[in-house]
mmCIF file of C-alpha atoms and ligand atoms in Angstrom:
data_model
loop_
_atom_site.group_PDB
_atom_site.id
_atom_site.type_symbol
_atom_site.label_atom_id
_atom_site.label_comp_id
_atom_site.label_asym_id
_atom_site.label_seq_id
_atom_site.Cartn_x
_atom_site.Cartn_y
_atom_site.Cartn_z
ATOM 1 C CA UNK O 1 25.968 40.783 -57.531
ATOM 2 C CA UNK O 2 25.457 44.077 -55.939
ATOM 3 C CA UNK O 3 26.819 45.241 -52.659
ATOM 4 C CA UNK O 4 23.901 44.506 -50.065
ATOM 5 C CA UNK O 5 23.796 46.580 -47.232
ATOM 6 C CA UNK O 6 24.358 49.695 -48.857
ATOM 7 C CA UNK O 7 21.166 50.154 -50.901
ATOM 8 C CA UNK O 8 19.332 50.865 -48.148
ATOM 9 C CA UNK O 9 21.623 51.710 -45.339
ATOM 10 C CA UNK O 10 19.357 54.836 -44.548
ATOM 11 C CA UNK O 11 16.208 53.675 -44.917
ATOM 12 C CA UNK O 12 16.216 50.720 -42.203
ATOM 13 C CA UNK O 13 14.933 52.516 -39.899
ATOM 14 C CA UNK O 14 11.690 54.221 -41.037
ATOM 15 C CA UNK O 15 9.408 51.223 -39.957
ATOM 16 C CA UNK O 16 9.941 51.315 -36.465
ATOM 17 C CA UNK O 17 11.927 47.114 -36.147
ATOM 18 C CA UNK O 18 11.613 46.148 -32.195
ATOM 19 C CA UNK O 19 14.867 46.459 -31.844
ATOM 20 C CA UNK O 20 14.859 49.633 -32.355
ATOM 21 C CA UNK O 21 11.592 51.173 -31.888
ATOM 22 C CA UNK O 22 11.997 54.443 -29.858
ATOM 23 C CA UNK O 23 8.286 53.656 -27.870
ATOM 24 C CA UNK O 24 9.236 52.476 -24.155
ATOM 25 C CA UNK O 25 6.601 50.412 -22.345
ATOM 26 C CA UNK O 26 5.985 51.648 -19.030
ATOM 27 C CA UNK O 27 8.327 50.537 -16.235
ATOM 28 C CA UNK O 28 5.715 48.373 -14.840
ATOM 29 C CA UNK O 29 5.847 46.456 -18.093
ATOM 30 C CA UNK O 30 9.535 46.396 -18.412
ATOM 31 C CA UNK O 31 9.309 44.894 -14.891
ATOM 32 C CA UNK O 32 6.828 42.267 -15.109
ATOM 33 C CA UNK O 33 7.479 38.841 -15.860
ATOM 34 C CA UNK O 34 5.670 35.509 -17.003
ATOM 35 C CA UNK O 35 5.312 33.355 -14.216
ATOM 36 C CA UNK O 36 6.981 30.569 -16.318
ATOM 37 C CA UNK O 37 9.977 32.987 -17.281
ATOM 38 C CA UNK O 38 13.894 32.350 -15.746
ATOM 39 C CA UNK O 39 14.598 33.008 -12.419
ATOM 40 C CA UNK O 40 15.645 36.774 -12.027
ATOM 41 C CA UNK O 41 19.255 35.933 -12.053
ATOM 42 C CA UNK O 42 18.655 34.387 -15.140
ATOM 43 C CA UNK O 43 17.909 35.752 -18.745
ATOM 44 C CA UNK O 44 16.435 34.100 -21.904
ATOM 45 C CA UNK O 45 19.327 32.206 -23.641
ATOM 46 C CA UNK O 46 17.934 33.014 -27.262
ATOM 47 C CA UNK O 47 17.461 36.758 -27.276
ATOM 48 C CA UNK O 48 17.560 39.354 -25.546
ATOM 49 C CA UNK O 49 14.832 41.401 -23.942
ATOM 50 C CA UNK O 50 13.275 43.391 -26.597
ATOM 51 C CA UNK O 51 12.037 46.983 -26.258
ATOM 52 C CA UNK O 52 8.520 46.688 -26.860
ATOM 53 C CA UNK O 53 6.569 48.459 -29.172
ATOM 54 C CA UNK O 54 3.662 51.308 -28.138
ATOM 55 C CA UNK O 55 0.399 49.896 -28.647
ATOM 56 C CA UNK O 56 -2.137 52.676 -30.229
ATOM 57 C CA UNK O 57 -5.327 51.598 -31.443
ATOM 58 C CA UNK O 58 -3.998 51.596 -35.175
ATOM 59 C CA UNK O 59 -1.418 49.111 -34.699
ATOM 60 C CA UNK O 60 -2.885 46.881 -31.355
ATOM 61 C CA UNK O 61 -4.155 44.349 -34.154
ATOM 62 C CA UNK O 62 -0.369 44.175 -35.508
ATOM 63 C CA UNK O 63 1.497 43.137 -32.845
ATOM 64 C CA UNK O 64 -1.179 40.992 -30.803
ATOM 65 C CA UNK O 65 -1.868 38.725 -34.679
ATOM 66 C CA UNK O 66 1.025 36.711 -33.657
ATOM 67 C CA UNK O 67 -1.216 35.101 -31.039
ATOM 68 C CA UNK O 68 -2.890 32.735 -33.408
ATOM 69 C CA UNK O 69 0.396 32.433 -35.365
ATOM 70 C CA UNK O 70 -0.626 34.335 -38.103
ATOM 71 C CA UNK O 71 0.738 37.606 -39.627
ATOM 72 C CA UNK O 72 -2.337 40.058 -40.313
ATOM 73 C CA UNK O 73 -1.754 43.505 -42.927
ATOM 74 C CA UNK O 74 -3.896 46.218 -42.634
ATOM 75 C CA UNK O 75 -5.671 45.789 -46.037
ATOM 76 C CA UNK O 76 -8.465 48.521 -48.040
ATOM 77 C CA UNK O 77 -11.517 47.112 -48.585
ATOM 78 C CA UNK O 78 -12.348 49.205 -51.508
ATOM 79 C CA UNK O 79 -8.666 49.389 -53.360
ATOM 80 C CA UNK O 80 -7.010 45.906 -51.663
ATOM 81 C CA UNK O 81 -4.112 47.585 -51.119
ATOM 82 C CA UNK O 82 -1.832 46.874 -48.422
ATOM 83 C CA UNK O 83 -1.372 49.356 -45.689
ATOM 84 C CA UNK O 84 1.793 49.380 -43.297
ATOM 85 C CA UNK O 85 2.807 50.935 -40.834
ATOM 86 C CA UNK O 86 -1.247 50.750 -39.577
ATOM 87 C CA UNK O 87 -2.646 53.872 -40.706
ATOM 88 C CA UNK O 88 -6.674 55.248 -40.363
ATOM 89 C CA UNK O 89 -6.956 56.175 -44.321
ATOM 90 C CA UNK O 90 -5.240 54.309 -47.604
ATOM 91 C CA UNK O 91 -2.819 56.055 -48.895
ATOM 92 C CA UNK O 92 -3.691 54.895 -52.465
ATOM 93 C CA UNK O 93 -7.520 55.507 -52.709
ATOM 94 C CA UNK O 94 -7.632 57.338 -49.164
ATOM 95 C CA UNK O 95 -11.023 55.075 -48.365
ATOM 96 C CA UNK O 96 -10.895 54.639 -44.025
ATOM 97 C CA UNK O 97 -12.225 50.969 -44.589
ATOM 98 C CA UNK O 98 -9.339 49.241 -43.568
ATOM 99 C CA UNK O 99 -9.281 45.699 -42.080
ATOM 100 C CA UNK O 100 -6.338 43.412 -40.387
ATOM 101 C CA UNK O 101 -6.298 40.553 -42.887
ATOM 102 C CA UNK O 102 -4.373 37.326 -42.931
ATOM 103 C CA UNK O 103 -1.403 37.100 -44.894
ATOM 104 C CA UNK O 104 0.911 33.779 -45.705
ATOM 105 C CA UNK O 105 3.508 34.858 -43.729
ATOM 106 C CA UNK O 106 6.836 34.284 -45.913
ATOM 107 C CA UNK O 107 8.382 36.650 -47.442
ATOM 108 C CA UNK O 108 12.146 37.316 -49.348
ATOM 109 C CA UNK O 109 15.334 39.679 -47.871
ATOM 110 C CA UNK O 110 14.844 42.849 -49.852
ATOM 111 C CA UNK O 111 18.355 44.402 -47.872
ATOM 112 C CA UNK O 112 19.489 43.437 -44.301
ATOM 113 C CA UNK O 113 22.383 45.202 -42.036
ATOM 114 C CA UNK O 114 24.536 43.184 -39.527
ATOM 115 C CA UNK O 115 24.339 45.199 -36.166
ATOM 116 C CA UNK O 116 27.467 44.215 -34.030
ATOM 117 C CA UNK O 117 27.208 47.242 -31.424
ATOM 118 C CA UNK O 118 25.694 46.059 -28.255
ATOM 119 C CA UNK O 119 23.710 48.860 -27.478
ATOM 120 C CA UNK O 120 22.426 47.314 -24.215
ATOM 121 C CA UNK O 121 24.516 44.744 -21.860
ATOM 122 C CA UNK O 122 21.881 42.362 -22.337
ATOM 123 C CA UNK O 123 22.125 42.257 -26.004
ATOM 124 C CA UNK O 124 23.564 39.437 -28.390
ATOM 125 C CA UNK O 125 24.989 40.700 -31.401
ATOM 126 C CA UNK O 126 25.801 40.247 -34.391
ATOM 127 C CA UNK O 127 21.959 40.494 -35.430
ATOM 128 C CA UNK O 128 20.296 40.844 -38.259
ATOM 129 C CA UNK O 129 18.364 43.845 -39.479
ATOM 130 C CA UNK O 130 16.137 42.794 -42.093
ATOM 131 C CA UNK O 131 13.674 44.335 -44.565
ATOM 132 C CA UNK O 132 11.357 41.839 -45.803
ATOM 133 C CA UNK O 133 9.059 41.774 -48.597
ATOM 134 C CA UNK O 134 5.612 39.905 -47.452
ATOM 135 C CA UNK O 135 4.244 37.899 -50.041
ATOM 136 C CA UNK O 136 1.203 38.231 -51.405
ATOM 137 C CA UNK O 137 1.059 42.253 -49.834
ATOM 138 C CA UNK O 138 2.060 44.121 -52.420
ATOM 139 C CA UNK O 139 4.730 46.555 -52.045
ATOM 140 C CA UNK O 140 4.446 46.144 -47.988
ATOM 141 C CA UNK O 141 7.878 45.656 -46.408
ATOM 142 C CA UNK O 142 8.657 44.754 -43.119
ATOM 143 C CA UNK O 143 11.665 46.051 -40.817
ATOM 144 C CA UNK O 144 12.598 42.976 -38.690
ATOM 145 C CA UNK O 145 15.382 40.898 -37.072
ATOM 146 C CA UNK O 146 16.742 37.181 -39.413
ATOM 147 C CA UNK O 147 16.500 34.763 -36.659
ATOM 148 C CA UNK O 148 17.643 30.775 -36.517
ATOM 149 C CA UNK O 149 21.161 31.402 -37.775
ATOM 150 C CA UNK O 150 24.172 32.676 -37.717
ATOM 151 C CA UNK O 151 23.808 36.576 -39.110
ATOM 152 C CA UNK O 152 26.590 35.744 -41.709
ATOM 153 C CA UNK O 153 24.278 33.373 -43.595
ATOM 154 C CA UNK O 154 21.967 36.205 -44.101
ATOM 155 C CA UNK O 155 21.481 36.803 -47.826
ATOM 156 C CA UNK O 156 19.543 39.586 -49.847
ATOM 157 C CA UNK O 157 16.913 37.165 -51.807
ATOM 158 C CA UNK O 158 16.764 34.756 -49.027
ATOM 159 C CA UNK O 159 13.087 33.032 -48.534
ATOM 160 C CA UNK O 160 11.886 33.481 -44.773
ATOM 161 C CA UNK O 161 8.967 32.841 -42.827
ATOM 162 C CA UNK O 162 7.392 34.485 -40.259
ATOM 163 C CA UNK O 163 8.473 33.393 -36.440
ATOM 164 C CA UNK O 164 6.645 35.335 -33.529
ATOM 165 C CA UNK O 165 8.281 36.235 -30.280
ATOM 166 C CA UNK O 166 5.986 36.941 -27.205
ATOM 167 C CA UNK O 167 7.088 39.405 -25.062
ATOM 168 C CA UNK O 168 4.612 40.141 -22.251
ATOM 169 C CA UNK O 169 0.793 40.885 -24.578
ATOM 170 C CA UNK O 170 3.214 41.800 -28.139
ATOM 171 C CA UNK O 171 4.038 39.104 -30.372
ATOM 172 C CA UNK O 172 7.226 40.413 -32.247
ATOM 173 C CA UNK O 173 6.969 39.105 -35.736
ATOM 174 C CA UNK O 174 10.326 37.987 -36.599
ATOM 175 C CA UNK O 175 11.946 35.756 -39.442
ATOM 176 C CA UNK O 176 13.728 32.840 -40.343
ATOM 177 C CA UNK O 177 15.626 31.480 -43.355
ATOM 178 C CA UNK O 178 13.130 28.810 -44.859
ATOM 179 C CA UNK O 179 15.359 25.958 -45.365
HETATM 180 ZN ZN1 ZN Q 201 -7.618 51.860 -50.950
#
């Protein structure tokens, strides 16, 4: 059994995970609220408020898929390769013909970290900091949060499944242990 966090303690970060994308919405968004949403006093008893991802027109598809419930990959048309982070051109055949396409939405812990600094008062830690292979998208791995239990149950190998958190017009893809 190998040590898990270490593999790829320096590499968690290169995908841009909502919790710790740098991209600030505008203060209008961080304002707003759904009409059905807790009182202002209040705050959502599962999880935090999220900092939101920047929407370009590369990656809008990405974080609005959630809507139907499905996860969509940027996919080549010409070389079926997976492309992630959304990007104009394939990086293994460099063809531009690109298209969101549905993917199962499970996947398996590839590493994880446990974050226990709460970098904002509003945040519950511990969390989990996953990378997750996606099934069925070739090398494509996605930097997320373990949701749905406790972050000490986290395990590298674990089967999870796509879970999608709306925050205002973003659904976060997140994951959970598939029991
Ligand atoms: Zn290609």
């Amino acid at each position: 059994m190998v040590m898990p966090v270490a593999r790829h303690r320096h590499h968690h970060r290169d995908v841009d995970p909502p919790e710790l994308a740098s991209g600030e919405r505008g203060p209008q968004h961080a304002q707003r609220r759904p009409n059905n949403s807790a009182p202002a006093t209040g705050r959502d008893r599962s999880m935090a408020k999220r900092v939101l991802p920047r929407l370009t027109v590369d990656n809008r598809f990405f974080w609005e898929s959630g809507a139907d419930g499905k996860l969509r990959l940027l996919q080549c048309r010409d070389c079926e390769t997976f492309v992630h982070p959304p990007y104009p051109v394939c990086h293994a055949c460099l063809s531009d013909r690109l298209e969101p396409q549905v993917v199962v939405g499970t996947g398996t812990v590839d590493t994880y970290t446990v974050n226990y600094q709460k970098w904002r008062p509003d945040l519950d830690v511990p969390y989990v900091i996953a990378r997750i292979a996606i099934d069925g998208a070739g090398d494509v791995i996605l930097t997320s949060n373990v949701v749905g239990c406790p972050a000490e149950e986290v395990r590298i190998g674990d089967k999870v499944r796509v879970v999608f958190e709306r925050q205002d017009d973003v659904y976060l893809p997140l994951f959970e242990k598939v029991a």
